PDB file of C-alpha atoms and ligand atoms in Angstrom:
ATOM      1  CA  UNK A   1     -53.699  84.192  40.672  1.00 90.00           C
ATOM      2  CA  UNK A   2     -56.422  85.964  39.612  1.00 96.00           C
ATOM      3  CA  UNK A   3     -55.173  89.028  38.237  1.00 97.00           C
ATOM      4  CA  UNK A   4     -52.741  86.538  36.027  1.00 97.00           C
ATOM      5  CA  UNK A   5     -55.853  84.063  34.744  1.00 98.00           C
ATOM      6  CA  UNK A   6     -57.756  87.509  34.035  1.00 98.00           C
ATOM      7  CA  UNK A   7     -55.188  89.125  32.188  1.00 98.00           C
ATOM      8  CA  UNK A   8     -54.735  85.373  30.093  1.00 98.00           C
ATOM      9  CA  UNK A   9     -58.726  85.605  29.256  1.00 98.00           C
ATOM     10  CA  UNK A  10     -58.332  89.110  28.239  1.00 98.00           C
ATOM     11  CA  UNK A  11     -55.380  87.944  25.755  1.00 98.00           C
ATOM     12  CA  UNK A  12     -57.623  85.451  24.650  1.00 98.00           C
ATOM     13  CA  UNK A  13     -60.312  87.663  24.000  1.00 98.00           C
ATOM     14  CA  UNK A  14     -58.127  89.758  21.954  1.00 98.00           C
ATOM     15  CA  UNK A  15     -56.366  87.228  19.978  1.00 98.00           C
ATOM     16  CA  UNK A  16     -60.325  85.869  18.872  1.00 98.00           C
ATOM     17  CA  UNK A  17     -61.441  89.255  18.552  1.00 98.00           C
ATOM     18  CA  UNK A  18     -58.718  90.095  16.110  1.00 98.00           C
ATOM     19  CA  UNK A  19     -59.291  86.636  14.069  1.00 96.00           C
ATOM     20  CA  UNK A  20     -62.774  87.582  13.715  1.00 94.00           C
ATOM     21  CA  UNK A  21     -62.025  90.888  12.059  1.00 96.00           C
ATOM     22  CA  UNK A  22     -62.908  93.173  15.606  1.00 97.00           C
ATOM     23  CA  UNK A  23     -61.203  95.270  18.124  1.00 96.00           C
ATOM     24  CA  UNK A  24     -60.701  93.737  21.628  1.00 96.00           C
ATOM     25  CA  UNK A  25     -63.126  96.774  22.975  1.00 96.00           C
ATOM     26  CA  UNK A  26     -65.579  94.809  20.784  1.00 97.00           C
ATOM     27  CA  UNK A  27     -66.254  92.052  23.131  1.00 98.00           C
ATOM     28  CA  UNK A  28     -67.935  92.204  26.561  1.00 98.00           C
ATOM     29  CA  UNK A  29     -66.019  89.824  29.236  1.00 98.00           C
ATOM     30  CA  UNK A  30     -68.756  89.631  32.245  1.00 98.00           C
ATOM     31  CA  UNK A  31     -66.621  87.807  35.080  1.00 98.00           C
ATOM     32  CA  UNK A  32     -69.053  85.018  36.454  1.00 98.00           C
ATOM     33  CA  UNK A  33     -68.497  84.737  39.617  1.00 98.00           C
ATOM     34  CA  UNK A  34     -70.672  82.599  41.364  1.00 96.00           C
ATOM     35  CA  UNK A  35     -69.767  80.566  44.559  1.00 96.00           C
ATOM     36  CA  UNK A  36     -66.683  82.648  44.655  1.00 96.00           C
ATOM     37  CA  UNK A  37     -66.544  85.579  47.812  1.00 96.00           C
ATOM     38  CA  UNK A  38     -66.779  89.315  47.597  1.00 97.00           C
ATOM     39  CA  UNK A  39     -63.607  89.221  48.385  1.00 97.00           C
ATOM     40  CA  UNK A  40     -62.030  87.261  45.195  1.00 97.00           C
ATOM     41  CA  UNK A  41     -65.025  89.549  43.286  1.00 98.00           C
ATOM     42  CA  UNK A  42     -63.455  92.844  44.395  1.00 98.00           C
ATOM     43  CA  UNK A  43     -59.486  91.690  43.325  1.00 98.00           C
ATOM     44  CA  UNK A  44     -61.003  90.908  39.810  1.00 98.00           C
ATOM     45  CA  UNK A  45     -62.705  94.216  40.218  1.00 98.00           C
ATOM     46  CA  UNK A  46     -59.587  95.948  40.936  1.00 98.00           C
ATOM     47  CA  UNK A  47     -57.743  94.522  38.055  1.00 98.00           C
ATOM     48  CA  UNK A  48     -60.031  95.382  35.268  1.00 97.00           C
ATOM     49  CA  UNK A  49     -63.093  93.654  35.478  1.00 98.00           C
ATOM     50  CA  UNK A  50     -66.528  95.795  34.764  1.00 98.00           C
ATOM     51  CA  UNK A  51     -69.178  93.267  34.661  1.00 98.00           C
ATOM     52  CA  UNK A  52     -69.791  90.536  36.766  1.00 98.00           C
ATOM     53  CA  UNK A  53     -72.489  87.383  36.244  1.00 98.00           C
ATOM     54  CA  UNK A  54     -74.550  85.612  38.517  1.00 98.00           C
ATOM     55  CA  UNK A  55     -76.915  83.122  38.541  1.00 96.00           C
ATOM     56  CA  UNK A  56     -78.644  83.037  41.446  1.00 97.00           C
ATOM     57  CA  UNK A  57     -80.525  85.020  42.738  1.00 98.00           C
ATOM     58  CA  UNK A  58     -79.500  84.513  46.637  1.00 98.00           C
ATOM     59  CA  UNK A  59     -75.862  84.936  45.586  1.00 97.00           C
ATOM     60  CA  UNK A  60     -76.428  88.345  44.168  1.00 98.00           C
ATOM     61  CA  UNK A  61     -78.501  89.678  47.654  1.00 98.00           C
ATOM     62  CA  UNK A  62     -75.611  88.218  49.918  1.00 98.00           C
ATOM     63  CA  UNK A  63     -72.899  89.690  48.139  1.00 98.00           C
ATOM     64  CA  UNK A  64     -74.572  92.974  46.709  1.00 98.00           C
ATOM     65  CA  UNK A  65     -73.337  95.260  49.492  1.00 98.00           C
ATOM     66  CA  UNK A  66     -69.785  93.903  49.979  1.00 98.00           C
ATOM     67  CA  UNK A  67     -69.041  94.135  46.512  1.00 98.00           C
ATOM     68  CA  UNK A  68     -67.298  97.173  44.973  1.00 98.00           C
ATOM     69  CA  UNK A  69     -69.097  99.218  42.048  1.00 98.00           C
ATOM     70  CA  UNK A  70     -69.811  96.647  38.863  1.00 98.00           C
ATOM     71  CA  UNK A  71     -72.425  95.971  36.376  1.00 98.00           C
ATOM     72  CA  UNK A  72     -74.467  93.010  37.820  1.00 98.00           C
ATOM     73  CA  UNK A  73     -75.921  90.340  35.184  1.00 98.00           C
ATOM     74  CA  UNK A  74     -78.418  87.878  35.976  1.00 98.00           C
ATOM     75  CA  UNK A  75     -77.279  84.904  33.877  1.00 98.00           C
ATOM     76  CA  UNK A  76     -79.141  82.103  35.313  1.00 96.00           C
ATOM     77  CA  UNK A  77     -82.618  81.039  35.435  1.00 95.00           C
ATOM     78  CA  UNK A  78     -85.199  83.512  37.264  1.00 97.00           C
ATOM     79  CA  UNK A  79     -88.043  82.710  38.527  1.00 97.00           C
ATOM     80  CA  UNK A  80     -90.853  85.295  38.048  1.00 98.00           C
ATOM     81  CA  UNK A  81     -92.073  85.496  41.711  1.00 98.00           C
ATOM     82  CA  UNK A  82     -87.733  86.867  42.261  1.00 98.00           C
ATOM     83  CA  UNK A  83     -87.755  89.515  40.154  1.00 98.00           C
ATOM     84  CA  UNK A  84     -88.680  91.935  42.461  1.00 98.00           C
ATOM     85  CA  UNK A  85     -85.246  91.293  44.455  1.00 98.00           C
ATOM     86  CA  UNK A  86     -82.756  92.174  41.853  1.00 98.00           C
ATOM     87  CA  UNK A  87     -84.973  94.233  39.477  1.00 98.00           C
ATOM     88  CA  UNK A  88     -83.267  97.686  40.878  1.00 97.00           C
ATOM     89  CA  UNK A  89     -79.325  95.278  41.125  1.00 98.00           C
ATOM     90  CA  UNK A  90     -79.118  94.330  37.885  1.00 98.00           C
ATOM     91  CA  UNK A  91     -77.865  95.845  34.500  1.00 98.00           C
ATOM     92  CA  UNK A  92     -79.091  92.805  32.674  1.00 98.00           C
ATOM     93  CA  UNK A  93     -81.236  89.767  32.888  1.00 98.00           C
ATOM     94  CA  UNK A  94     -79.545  87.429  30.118  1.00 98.00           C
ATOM     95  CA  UNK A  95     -81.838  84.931  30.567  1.00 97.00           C
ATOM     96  CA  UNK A  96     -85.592  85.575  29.700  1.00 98.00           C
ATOM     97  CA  UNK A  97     -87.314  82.337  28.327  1.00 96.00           C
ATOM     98  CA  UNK A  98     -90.955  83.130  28.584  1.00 96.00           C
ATOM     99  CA  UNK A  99     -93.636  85.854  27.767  1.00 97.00           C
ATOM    100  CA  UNK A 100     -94.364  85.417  31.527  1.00 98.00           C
ATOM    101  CA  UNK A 101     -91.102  86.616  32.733  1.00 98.00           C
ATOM    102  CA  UNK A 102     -90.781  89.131  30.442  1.00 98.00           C
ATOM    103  CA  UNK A 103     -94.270  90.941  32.150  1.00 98.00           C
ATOM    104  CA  UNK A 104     -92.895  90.400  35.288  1.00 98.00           C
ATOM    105  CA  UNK A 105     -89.677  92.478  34.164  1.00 98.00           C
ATOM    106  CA  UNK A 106     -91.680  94.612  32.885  1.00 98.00           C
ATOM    107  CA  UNK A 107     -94.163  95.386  35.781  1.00 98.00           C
ATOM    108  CA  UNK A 108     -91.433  95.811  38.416  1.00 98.00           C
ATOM    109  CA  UNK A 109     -89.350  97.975  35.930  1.00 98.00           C
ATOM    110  CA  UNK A 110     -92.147 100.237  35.952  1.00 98.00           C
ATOM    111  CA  UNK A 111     -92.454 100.316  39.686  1.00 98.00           C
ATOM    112  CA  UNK A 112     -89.006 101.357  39.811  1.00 98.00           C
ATOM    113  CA  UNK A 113     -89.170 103.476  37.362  1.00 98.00           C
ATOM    114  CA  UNK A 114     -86.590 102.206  35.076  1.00 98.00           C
ATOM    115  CA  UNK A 115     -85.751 100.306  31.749  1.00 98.00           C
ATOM    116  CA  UNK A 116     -84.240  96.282  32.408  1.00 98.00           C
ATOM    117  CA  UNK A 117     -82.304  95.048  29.478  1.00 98.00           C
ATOM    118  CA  UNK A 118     -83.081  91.719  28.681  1.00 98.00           C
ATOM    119  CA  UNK A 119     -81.696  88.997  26.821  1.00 98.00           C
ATOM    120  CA  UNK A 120     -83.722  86.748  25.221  1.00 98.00           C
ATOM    121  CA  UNK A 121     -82.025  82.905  26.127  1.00 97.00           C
ATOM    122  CA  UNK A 122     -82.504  80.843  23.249  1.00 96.00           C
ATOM    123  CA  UNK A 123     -81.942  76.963  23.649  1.00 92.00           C
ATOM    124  CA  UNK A 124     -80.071  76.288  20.191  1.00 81.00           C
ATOM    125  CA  UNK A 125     -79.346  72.600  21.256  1.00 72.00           C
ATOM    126  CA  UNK A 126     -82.670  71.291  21.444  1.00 65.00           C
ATOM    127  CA  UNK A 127     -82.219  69.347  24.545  1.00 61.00           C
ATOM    128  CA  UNK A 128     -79.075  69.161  26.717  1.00 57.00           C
ATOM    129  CA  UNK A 129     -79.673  72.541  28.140  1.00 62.00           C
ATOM    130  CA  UNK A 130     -82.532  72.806  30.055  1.00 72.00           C
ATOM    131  CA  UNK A 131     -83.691  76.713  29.379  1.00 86.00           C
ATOM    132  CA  UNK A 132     -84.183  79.085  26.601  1.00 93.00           C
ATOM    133  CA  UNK A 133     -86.724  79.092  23.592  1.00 95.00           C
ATOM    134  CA  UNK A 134     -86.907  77.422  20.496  1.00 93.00           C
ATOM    135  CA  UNK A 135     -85.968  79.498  17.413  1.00 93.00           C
ATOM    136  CA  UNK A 136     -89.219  79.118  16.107  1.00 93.00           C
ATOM    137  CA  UNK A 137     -90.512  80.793  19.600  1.00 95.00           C
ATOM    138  CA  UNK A 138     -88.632  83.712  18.521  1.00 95.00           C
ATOM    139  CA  UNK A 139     -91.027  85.660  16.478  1.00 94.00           C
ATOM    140  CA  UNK A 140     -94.107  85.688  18.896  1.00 95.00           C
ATOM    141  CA  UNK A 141     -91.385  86.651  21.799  1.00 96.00           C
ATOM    142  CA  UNK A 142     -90.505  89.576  19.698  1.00 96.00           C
ATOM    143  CA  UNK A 143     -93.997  90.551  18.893  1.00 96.00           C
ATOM    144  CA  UNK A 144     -94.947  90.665  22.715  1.00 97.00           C
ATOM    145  CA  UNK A 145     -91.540  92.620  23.551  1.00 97.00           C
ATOM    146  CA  UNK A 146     -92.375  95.313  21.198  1.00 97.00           C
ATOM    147  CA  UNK A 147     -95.656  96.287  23.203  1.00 97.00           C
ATOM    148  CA  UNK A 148     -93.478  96.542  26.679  1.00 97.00           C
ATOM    149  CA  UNK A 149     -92.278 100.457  27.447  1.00 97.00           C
ATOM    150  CA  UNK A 150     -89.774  99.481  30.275  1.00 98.00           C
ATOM    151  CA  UNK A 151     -88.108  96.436  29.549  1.00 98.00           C
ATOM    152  CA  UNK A 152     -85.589  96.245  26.654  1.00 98.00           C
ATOM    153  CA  UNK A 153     -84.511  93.433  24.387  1.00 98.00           C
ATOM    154  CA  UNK A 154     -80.861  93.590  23.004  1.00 98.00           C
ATOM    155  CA  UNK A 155     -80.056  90.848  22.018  1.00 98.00           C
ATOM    156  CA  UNK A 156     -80.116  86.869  22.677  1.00 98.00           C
ATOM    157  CA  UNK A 157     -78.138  84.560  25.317  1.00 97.00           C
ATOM    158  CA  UNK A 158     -77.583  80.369  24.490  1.00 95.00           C
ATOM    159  CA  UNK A 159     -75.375  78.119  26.259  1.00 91.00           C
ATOM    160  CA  UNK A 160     -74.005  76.263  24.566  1.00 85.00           C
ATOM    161  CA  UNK A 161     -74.095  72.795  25.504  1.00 79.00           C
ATOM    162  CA  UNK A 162     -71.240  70.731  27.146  1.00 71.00           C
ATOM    163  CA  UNK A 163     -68.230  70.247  24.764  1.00 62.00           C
ATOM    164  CA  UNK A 164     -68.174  67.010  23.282  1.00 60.00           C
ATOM    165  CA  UNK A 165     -66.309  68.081  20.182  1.00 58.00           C
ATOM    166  CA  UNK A 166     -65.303  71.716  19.464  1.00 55.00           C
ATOM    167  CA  UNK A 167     -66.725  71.300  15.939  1.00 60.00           C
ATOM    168  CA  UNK A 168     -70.270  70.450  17.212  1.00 67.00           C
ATOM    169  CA  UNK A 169     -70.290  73.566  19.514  1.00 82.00           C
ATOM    170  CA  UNK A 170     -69.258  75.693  16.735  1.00 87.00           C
ATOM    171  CA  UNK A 171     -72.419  74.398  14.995  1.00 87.00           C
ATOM    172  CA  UNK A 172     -74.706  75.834  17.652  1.00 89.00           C
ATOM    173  CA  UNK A 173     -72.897  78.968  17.723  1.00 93.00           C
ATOM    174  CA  UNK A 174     -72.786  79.689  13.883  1.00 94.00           C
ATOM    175  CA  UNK A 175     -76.895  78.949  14.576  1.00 93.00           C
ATOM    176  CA  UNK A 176     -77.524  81.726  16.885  1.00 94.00           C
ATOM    177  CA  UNK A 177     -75.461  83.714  15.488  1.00 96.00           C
ATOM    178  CA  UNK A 178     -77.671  83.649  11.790  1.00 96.00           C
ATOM    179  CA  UNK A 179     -80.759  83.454  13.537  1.00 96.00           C
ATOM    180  CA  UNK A 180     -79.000  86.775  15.672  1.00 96.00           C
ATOM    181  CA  UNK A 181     -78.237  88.523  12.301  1.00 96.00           C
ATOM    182  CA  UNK A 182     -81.540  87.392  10.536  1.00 95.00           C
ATOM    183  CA  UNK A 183     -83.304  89.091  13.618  1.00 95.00           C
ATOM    184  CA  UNK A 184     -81.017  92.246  12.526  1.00 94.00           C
ATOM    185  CA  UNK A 185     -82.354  92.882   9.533  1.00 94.00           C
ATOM    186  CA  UNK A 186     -85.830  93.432  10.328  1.00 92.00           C
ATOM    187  CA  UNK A 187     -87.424  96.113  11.965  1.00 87.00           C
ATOM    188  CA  UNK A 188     -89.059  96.091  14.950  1.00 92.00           C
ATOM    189  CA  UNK A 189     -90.098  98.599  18.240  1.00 91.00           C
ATOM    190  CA  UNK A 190     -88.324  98.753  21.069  1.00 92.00           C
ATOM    191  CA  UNK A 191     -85.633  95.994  20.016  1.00 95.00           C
ATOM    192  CA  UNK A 192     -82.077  96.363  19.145  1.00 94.00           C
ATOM    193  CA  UNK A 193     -79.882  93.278  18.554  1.00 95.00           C
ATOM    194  CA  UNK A 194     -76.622  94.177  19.894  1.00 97.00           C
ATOM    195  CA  UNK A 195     -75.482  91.756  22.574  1.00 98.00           C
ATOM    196  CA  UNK A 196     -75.005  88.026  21.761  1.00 98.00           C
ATOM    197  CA  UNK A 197     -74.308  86.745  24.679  1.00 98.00           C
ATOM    198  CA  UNK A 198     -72.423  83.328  24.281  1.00 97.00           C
ATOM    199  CA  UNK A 199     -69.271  81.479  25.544  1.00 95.00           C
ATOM    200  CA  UNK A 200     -67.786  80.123  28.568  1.00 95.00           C
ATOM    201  CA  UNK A 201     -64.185  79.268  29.937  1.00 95.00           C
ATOM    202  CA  UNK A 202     -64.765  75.845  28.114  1.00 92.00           C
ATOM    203  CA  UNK A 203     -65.317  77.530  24.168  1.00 93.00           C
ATOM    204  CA  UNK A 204     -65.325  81.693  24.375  1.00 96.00           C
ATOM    205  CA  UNK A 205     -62.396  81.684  21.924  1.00 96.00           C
ATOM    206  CA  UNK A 206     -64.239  79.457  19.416  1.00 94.00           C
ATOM    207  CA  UNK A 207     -67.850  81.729  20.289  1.00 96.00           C
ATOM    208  CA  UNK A 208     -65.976  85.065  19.325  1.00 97.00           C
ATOM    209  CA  UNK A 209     -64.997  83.538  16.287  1.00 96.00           C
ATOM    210  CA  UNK A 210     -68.595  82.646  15.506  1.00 96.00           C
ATOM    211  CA  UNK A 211     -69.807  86.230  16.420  1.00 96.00           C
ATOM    212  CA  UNK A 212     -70.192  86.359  20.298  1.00 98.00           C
ATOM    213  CA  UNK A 213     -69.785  90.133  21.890  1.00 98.00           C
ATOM    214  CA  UNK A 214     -70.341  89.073  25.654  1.00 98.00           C
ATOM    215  CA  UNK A 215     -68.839  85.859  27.105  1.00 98.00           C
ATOM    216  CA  UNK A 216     -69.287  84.937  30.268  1.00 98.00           C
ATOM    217  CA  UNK A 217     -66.246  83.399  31.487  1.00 98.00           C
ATOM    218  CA  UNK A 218     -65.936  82.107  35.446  1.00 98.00           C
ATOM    219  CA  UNK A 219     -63.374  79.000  36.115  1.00 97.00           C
ATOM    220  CA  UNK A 220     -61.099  80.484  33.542  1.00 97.00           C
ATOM    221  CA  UNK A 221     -61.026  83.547  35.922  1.00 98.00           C
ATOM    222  CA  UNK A 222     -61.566  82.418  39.448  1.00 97.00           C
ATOM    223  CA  UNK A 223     -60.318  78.578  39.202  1.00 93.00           C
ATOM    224  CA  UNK A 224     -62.524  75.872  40.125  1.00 87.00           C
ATOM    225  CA  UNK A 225     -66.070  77.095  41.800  1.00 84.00           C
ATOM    226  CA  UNK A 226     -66.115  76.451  45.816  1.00 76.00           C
ATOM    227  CA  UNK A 227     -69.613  74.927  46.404  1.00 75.00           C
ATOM    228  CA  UNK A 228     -69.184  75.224  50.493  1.00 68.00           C
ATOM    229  CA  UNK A 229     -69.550  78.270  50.088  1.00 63.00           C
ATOM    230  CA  UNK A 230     -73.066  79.107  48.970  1.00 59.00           C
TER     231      UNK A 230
HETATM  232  C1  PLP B   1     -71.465  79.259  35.416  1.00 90.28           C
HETATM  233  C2  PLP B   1     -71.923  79.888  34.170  1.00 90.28           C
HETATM  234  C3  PLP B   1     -71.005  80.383  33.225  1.00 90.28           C
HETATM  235  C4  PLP B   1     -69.493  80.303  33.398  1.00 90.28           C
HETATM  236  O1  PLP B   1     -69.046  78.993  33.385  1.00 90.28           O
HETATM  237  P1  PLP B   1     -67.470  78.672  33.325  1.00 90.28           P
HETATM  238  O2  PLP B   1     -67.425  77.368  32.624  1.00 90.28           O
HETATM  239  O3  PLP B   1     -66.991  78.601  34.721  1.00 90.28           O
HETATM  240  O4  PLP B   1     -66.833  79.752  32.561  1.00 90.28           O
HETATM  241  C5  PLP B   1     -71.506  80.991  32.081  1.00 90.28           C
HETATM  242  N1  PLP B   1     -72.833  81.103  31.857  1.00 90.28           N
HETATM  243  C6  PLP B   1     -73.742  80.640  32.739  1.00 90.28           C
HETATM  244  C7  PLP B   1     -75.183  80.798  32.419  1.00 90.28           C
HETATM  245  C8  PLP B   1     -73.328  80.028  33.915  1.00 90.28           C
HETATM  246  O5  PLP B   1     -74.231  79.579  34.792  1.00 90.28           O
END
């Protein structure tokens, strides 16, 4: 079951990759795999997968050790007093949404002794989702992020918020994705905009189309999250 769902998203992927003018390679699928077992984690593992998102915290600790070689993504909200548990699990914390996180990051990356790529999580739909910045937030974020020697921005994160219509998601992602490129063009330190992370199983076709590299894609993969068991 899941091999067959996975290798249906990566067909997807490549179909929307191809419509938007890029190579399948192009796109980062991060399998998100929350309330689903190491077990299910390692079979999507086996069959392809290389990234894998989470959004707990808790989740990641429980499953850390049973869970074959991956790249780990924090995709959910983190508070700044848990940083310290995943800061040496993680590949990449998609979803930084204030200057206070972002020293937190940076303090236990330096502990460690290692750079944290971070995305910055941008709230594009003013208020349905709960998280992220404003755009106009962006600027001072980037002018503190260029002062930090450890922790990396690389791009930005949204979610998009739940489908009403596909045309009014495709909005929100056409947003991001000029505020992404606008962001681009200038120069700053220590900043490189090459991940936009958006998409889920609900609209990752449509959020290639509109420029997406990363989706994070979880029912579409593992079927329909099990909630006994976290
Ligand atoms: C759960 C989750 C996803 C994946 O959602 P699906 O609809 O199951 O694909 C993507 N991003 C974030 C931040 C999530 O929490």
């Amino acid at each position: 079951m899941i091999e067959k769902r996975l290798e249906q998203v990566y067909q997807t992927i490549a179909a929307a990759a191809e419509k938007s003018g890029r190579k399948a390679d192009a796109i980062t699928l991060i399998a998100v795999t929350k309330t689903h077992s190491a077990e299910e984690i390692n079979r999507a593992i086996r069959a392809g997968v290389t990234d894998i998102g989470e959004n707990k915290v808790q989740e990641i600790l429980e499953k850390y050790d049973d869970v074959l070689p991956v790249r780990w993504h924090l995709i959910g909200h983190l508070q700044t007093n848990k940083v310290k548990y995943i800061i040496d699990k993680v590949s990449m914390i998609h979803s930084v949404d204030s200057i206070h996180l972002m020293d937190e990051i940076e303090r236990q990356a330096k502990k460690h002794n290692i750079q944290m790529d971070i995305l910055i999580q941008v709230n594009i739909s003013g208020e349905e989702t709960k998280f992220g910045i404003r755009p106009e937030e962006i600027p001072e974020f980037l002018a503190h992020a260029e002062e930090l020697t450890n922790t990396k921005v690389r791009g930005l994160m949204t979610i998009a918020p739940k489908i009403n219509t596909n045309m009014s998601n495709r909005l929100h992602f056409d947003n991001i994705r000029e505020i992404f490129i606008d962001i681009s063009a200038k120069k700053y330190d220590n900043i490189s905009m090459e991940y936009l992370s958006m998409g889920m199983s609900g609209d990752y076709p449509e959020a290639i189309e509109a420029g997406s590299n990363m989706v994070r894609v979880g029912s579409a993969i593992f079927g329909e999250r099990n909630y006994q068991n976290v």
